[in-house]
PDB file of C-alpha atoms in Angstrom:
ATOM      1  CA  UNK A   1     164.004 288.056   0.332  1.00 70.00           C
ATOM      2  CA  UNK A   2     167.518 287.761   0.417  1.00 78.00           C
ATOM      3  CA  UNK A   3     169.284 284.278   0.279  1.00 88.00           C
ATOM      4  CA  UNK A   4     170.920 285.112   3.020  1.00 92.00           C
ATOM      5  CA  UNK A   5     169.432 287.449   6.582  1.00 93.00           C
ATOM      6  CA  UNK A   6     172.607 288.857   8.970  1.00 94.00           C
ATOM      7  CA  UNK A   7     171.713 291.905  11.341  1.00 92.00           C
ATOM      8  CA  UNK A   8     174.484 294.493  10.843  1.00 90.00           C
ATOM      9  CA  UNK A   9     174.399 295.685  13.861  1.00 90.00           C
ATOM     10  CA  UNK A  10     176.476 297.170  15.612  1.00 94.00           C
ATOM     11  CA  UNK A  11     176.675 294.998  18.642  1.00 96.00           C
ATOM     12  CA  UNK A  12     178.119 295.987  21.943  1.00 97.00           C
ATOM     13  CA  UNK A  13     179.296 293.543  24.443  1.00 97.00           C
ATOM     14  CA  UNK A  14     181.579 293.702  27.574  1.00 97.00           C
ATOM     15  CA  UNK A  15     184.717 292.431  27.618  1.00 98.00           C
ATOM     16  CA  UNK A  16     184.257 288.384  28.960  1.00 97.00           C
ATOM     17  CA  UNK A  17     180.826 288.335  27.622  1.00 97.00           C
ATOM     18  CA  UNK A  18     179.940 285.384  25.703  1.00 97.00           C
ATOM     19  CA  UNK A  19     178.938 286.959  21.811  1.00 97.00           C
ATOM     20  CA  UNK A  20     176.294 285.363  19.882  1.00 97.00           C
ATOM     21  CA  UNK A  21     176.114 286.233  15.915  1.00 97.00           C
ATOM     22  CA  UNK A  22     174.136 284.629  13.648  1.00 97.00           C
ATOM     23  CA  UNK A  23     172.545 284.360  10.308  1.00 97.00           C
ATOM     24  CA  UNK A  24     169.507 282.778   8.483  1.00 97.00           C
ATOM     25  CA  UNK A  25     169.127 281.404   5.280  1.00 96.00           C
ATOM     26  CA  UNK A  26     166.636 280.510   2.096  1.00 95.00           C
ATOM     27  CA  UNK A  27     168.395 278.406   0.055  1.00 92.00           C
ATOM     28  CA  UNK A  28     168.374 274.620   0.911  1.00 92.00           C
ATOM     29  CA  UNK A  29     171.211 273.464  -1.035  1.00 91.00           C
ATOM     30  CA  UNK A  30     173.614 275.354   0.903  1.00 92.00           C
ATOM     31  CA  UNK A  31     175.850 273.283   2.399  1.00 91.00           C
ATOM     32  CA  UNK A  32     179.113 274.653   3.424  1.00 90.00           C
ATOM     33  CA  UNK A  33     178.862 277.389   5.997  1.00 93.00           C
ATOM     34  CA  UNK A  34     181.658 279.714   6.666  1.00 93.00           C
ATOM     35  CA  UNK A  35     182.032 282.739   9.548  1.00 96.00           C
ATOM     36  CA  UNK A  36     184.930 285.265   8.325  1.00 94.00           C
ATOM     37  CA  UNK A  37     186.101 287.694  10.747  1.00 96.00           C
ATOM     38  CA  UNK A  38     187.346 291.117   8.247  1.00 93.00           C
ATOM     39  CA  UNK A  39     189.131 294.001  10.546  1.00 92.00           C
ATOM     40  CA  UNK A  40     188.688 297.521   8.922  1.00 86.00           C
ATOM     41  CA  UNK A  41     190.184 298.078   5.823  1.00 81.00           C
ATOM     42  CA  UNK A  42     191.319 294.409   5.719  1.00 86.00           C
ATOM     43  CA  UNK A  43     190.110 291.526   4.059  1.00 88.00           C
ATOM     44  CA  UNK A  44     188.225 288.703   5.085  1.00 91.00           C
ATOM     45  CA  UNK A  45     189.934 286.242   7.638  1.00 91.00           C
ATOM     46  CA  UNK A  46     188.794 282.435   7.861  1.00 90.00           C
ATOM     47  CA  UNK A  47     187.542 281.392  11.030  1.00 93.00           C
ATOM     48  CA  UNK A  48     185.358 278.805  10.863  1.00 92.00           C
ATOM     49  CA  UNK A  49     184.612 276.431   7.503  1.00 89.00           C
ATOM     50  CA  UNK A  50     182.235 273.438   8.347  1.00 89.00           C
ATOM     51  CA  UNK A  51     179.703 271.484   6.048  1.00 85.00           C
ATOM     52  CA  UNK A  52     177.636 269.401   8.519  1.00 82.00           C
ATOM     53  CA  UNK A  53     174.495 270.165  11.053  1.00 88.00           C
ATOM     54  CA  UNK A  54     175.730 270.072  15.068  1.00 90.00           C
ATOM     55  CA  UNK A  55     178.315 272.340  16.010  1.00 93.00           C
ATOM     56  CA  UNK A  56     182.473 272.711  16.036  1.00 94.00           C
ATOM     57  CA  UNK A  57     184.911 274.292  18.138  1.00 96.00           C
ATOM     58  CA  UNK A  58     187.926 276.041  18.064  1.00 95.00           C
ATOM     59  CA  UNK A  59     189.559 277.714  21.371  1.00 96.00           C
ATOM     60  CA  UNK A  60     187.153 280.413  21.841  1.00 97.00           C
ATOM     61  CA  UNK A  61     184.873 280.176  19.403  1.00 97.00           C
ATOM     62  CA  UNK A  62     182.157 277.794  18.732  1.00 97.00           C
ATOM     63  CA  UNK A  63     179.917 277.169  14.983  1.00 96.00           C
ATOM     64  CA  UNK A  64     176.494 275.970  15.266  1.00 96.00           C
ATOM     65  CA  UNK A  65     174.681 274.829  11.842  1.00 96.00           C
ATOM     66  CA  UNK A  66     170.966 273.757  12.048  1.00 95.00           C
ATOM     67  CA  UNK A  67     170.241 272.937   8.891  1.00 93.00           C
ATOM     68  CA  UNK A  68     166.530 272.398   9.283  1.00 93.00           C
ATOM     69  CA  UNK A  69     166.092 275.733  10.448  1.00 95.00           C
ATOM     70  CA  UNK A  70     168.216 277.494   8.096  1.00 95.00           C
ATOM     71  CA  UNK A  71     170.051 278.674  10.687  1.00 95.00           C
ATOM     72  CA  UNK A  72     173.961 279.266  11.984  1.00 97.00           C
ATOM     73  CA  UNK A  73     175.602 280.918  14.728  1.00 97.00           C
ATOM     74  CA  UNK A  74     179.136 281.808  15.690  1.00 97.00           C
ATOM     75  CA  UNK A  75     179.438 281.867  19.549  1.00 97.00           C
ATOM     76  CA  UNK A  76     182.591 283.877  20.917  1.00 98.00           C
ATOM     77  CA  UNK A  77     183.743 283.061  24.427  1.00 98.00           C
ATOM     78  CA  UNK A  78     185.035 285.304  26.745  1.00 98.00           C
ATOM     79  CA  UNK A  79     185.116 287.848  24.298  1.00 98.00           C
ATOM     80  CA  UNK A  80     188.067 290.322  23.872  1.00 97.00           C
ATOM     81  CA  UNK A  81     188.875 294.071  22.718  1.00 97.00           C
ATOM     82  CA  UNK A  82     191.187 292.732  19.952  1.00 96.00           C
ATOM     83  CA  UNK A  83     187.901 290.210  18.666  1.00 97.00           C
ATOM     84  CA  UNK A  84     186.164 293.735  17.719  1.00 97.00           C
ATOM     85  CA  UNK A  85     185.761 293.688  14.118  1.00 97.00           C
ATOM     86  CA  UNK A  86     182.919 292.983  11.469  1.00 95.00           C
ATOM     87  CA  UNK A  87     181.766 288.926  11.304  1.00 97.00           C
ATOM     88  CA  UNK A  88     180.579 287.895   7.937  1.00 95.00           C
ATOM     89  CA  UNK A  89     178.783 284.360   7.543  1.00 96.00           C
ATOM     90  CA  UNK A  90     179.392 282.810   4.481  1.00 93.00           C
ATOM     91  CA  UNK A  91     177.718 279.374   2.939  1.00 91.00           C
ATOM     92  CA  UNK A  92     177.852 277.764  -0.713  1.00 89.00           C
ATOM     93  CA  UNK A  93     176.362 274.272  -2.117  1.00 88.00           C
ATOM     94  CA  UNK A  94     179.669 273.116  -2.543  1.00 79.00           C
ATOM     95  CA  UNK A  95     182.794 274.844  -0.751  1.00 70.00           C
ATOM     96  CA  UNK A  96     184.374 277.536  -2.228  1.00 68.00           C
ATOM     97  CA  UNK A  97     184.783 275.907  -5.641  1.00 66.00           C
ATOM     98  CA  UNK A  98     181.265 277.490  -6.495  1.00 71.00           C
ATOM     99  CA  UNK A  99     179.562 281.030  -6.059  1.00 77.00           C
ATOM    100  CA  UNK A 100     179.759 281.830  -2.137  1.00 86.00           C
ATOM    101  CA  UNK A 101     177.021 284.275  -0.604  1.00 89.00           C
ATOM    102  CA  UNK A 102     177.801 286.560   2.101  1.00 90.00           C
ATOM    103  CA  UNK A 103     175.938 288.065   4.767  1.00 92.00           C
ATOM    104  CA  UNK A 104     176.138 291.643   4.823  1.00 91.00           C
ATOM    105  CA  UNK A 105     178.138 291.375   7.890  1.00 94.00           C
ATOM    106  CA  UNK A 106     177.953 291.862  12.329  1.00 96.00           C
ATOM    107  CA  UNK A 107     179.659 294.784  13.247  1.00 95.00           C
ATOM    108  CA  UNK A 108     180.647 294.067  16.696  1.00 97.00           C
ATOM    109  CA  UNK A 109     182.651 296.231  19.613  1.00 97.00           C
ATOM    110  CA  UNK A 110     184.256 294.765  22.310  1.00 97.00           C
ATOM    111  CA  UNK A 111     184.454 296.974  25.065  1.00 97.00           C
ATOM    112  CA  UNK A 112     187.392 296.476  27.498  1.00 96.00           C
TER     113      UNK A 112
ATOM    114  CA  UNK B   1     200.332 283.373   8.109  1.00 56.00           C
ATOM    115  CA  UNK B   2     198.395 284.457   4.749  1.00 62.00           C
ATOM    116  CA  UNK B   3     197.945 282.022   2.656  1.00 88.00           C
ATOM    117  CA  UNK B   4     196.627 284.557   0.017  1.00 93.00           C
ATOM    118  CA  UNK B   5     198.405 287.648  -0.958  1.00 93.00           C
ATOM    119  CA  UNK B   6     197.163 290.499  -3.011  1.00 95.00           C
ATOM    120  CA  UNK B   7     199.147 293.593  -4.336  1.00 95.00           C
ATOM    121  CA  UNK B   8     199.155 296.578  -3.713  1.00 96.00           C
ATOM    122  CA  UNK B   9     196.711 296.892  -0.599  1.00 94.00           C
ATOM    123  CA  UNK B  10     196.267 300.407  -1.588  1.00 95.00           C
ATOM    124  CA  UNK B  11     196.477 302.707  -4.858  1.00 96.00           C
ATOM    125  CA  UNK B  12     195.910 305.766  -6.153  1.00 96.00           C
ATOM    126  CA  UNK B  13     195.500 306.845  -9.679  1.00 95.00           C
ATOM    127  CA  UNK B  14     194.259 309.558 -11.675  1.00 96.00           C
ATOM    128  CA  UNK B  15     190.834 309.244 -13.688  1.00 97.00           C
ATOM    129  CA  UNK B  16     191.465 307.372 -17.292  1.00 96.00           C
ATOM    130  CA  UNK B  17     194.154 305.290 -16.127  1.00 97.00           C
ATOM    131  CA  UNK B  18     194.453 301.510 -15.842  1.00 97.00           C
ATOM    132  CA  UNK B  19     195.710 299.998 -12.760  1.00 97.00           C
ATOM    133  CA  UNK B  20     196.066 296.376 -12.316  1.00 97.00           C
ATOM    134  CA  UNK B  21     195.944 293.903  -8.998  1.00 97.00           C
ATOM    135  CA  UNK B  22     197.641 290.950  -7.915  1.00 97.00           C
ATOM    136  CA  UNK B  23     196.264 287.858  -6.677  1.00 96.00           C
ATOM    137  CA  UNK B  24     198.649 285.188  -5.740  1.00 95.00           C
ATOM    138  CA  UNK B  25     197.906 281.815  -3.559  1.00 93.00           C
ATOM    139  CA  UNK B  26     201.218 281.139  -1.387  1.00 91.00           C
ATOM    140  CA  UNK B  27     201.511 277.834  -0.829  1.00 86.00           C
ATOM    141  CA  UNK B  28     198.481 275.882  -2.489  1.00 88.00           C
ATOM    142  CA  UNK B  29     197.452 275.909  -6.465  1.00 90.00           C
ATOM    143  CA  UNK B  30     194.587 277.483  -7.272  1.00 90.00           C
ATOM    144  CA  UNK B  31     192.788 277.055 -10.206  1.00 89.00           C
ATOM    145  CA  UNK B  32     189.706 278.856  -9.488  1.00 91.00           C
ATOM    146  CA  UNK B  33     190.051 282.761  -8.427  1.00 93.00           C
ATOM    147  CA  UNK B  34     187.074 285.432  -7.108  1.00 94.00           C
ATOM    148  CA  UNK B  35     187.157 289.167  -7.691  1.00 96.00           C
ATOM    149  CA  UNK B  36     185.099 290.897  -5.227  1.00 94.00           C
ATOM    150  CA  UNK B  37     184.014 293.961  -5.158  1.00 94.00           C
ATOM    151  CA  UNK B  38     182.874 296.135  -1.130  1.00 90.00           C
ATOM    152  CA  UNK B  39     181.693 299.284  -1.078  1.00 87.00           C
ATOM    153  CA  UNK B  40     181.682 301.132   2.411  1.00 82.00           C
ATOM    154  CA  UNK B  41     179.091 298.972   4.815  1.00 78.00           C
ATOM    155  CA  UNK B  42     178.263 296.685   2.327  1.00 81.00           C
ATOM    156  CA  UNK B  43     178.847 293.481   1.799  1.00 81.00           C
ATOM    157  CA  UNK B  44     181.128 292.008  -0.378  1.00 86.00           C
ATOM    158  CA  UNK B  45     179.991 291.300  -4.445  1.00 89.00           C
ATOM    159  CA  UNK B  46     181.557 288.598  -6.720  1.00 91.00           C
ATOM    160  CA  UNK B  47     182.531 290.237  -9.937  1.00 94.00           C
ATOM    161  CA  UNK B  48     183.883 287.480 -11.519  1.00 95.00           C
ATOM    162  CA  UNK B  49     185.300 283.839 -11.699  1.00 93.00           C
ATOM    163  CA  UNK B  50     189.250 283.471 -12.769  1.00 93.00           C
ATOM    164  CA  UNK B  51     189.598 280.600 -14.330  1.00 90.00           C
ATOM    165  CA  UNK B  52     193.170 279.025 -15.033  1.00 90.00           C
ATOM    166  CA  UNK B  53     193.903 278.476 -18.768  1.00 87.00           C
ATOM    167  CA  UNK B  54     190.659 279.864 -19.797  1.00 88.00           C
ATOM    168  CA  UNK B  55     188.192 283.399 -19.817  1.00 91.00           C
ATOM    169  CA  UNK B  56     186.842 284.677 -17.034  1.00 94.00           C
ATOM    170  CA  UNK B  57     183.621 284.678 -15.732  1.00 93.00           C
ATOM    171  CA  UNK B  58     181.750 287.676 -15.178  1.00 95.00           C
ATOM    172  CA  UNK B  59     178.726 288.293 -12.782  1.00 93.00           C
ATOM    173  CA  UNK B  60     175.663 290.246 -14.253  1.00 93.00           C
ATOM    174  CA  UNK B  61     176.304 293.781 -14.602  1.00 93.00           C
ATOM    175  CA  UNK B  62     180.480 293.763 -14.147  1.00 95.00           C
ATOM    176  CA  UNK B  63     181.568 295.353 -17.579  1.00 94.00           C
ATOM    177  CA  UNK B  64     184.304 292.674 -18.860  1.00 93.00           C
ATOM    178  CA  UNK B  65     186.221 295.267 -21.236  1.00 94.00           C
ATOM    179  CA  UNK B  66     186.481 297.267 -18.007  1.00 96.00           C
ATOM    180  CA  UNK B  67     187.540 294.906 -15.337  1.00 97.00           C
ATOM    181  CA  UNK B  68     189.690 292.578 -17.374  1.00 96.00           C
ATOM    182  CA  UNK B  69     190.862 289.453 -15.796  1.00 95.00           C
ATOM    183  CA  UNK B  70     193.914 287.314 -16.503  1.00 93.00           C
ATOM    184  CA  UNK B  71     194.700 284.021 -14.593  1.00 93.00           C
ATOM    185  CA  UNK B  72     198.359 283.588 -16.163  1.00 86.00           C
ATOM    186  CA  UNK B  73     199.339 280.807 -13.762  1.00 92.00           C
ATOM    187  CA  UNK B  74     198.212 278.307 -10.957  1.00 92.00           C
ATOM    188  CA  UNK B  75     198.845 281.001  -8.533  1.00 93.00           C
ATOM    189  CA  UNK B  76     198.521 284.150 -10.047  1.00 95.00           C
ATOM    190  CA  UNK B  77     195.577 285.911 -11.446  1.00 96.00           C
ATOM    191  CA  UNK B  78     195.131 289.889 -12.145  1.00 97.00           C
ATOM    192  CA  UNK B  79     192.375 292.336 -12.403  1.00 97.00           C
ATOM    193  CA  UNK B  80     193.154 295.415 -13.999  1.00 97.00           C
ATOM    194  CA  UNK B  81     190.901 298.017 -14.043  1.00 97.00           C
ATOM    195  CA  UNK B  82     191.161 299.925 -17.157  1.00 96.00           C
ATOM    196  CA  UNK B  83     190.318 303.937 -17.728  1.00 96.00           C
ATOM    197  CA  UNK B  84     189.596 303.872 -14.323  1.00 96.00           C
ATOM    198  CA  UNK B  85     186.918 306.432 -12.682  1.00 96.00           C
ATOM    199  CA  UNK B  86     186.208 308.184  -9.461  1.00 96.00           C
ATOM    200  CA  UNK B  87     183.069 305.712  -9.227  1.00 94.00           C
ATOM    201  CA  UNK B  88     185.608 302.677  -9.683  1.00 95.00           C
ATOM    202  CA  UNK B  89     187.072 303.585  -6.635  1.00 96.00           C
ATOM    203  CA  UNK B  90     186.569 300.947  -4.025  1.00 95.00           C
ATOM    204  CA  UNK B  91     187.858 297.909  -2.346  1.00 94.00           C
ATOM    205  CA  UNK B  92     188.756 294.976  -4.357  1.00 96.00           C
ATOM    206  CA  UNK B  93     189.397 291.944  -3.046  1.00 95.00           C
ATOM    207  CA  UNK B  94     190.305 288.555  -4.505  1.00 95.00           C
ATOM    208  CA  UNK B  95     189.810 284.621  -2.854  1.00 93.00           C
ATOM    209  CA  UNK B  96     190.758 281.234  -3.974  1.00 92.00           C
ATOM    210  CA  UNK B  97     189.558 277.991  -2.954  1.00 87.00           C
ATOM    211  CA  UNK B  98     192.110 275.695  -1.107  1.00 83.00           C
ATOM    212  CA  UNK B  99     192.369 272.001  -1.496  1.00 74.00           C
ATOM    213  CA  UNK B 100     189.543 269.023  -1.789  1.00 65.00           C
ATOM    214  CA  UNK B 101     187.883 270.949   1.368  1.00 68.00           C
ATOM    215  CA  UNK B 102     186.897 274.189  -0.504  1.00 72.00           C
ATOM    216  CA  UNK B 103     187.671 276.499   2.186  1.00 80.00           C
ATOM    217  CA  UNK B 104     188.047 279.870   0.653  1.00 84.00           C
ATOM    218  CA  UNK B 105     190.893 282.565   1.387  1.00 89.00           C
ATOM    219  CA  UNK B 106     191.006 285.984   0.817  1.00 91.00           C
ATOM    220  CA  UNK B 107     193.564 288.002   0.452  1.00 93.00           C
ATOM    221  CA  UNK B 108     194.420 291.521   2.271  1.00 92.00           C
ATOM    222  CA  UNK B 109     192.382 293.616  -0.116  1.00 94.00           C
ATOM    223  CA  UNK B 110     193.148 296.511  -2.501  1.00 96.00           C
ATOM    224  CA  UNK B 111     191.970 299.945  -1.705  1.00 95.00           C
ATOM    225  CA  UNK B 112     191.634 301.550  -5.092  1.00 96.00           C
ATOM    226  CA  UNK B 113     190.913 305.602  -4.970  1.00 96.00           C
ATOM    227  CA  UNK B 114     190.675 307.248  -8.478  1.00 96.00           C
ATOM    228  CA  UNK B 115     191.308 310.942  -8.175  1.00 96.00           C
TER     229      UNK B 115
END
């Protein structure tokens, strides 16, 4: 099992659609969870960085941690052509001072 | 804006040759770097640990005379791939850890394509 279960998708959504990704995870001392956002050929781009259970917002886009489910999500509001692009979570025991594990990434199109 | 760089974003070499990356953190000090490694739909692999002032290092199966890592400064470190081979070809990215938070930036990546 890995330490860390993303579907790669591809997901296709509608343009204004609300977009739910999400990931699980096996390894209890994880405590920092991360969602990147990497564009083709491009490397990874910070969205969202928290390190507590409950969610947090910002503008569009919304990270959920349950932490006794093993369990995050990145919600994406009104969803957009230009948010197309592959979402990788991301958590670590202790920020990114220490080894980070990926998921292997959401592939997901935006269609206009 | 980026808040890590890497150089060049894309090269191309000819088999046995050594080519070397950039990593730089703009406007924080970094004393801890990561060398990743992604192969097409895959995700992305730590290869090593830069450490400032001290040797990398390397994850399990990343050959350390090969990839050879040099953190020279507080914002700099450098992979160079040495004798470099078709099968080396691939996208390398580097990441640093920012501030008492943790969060981790990447830079743009490095396409590397060994002929």
């Amino acid at each position: 099992q890995k330490e860390v279960e993303q579907d790669p998708g591809p997901l296709s959504v509608p343009e204004g659609a609300i977009v739910s990704l999400n990931c699980t995870y096996s390894n209890s001392a994880f405590q920092y969870f991360m969602w990147y956002r990497q564009y083709s050929r491009k490397g990874p781009e910070l969205l969202m960085y928290t390190y507590s259970s409950g969610n947090k917002e910002d503008g569009r886009f919304t990270a959920q941690v349950d932490k006794s489910s093993k369990y995050i999500s990145l919600f994406i509001r009104d969803s957009q052509p230009s948010d197309s692009a592959t979402y990788l979570c991301a958590m670590s025991p202790s920020g990114g001072y220490q080894k980070v594990t990926f998921g292997i990434g959401t592939k997901l199109q935006v269609i206009p | 804006g980026a808040v890590v760089s890497q150089h060049p974003s894309w090269v191309i070499c000819k088999s046995g040759t050594s080519v070397k990356i950039e990593c730089r953190s703009l406007d924080f000090q970094a004393t801890t770097m990561f060398w990743y490694r992604q192969f097409p739909k895959q995700s992305l692999m730590l290869m090593a640990t830069s450490n400032e002032g001290s040797k990398a290092t390397y994850e399990q199966g990343v050959e350390k005379d090969k990839f050879l890592i040099n953190h020279a400064s507080l914002t700099l470190s450098t992979l160079t791939v040495t004798s470099a081979h078709p099968e080396d070809s691939s996208f390398y990215i580097c990441s640093a850890p920012r501030g008492d938070t943790g969060e981790l930036f990447f830079g743009e990546g490095s396409r590397l394509t060994v002929l």
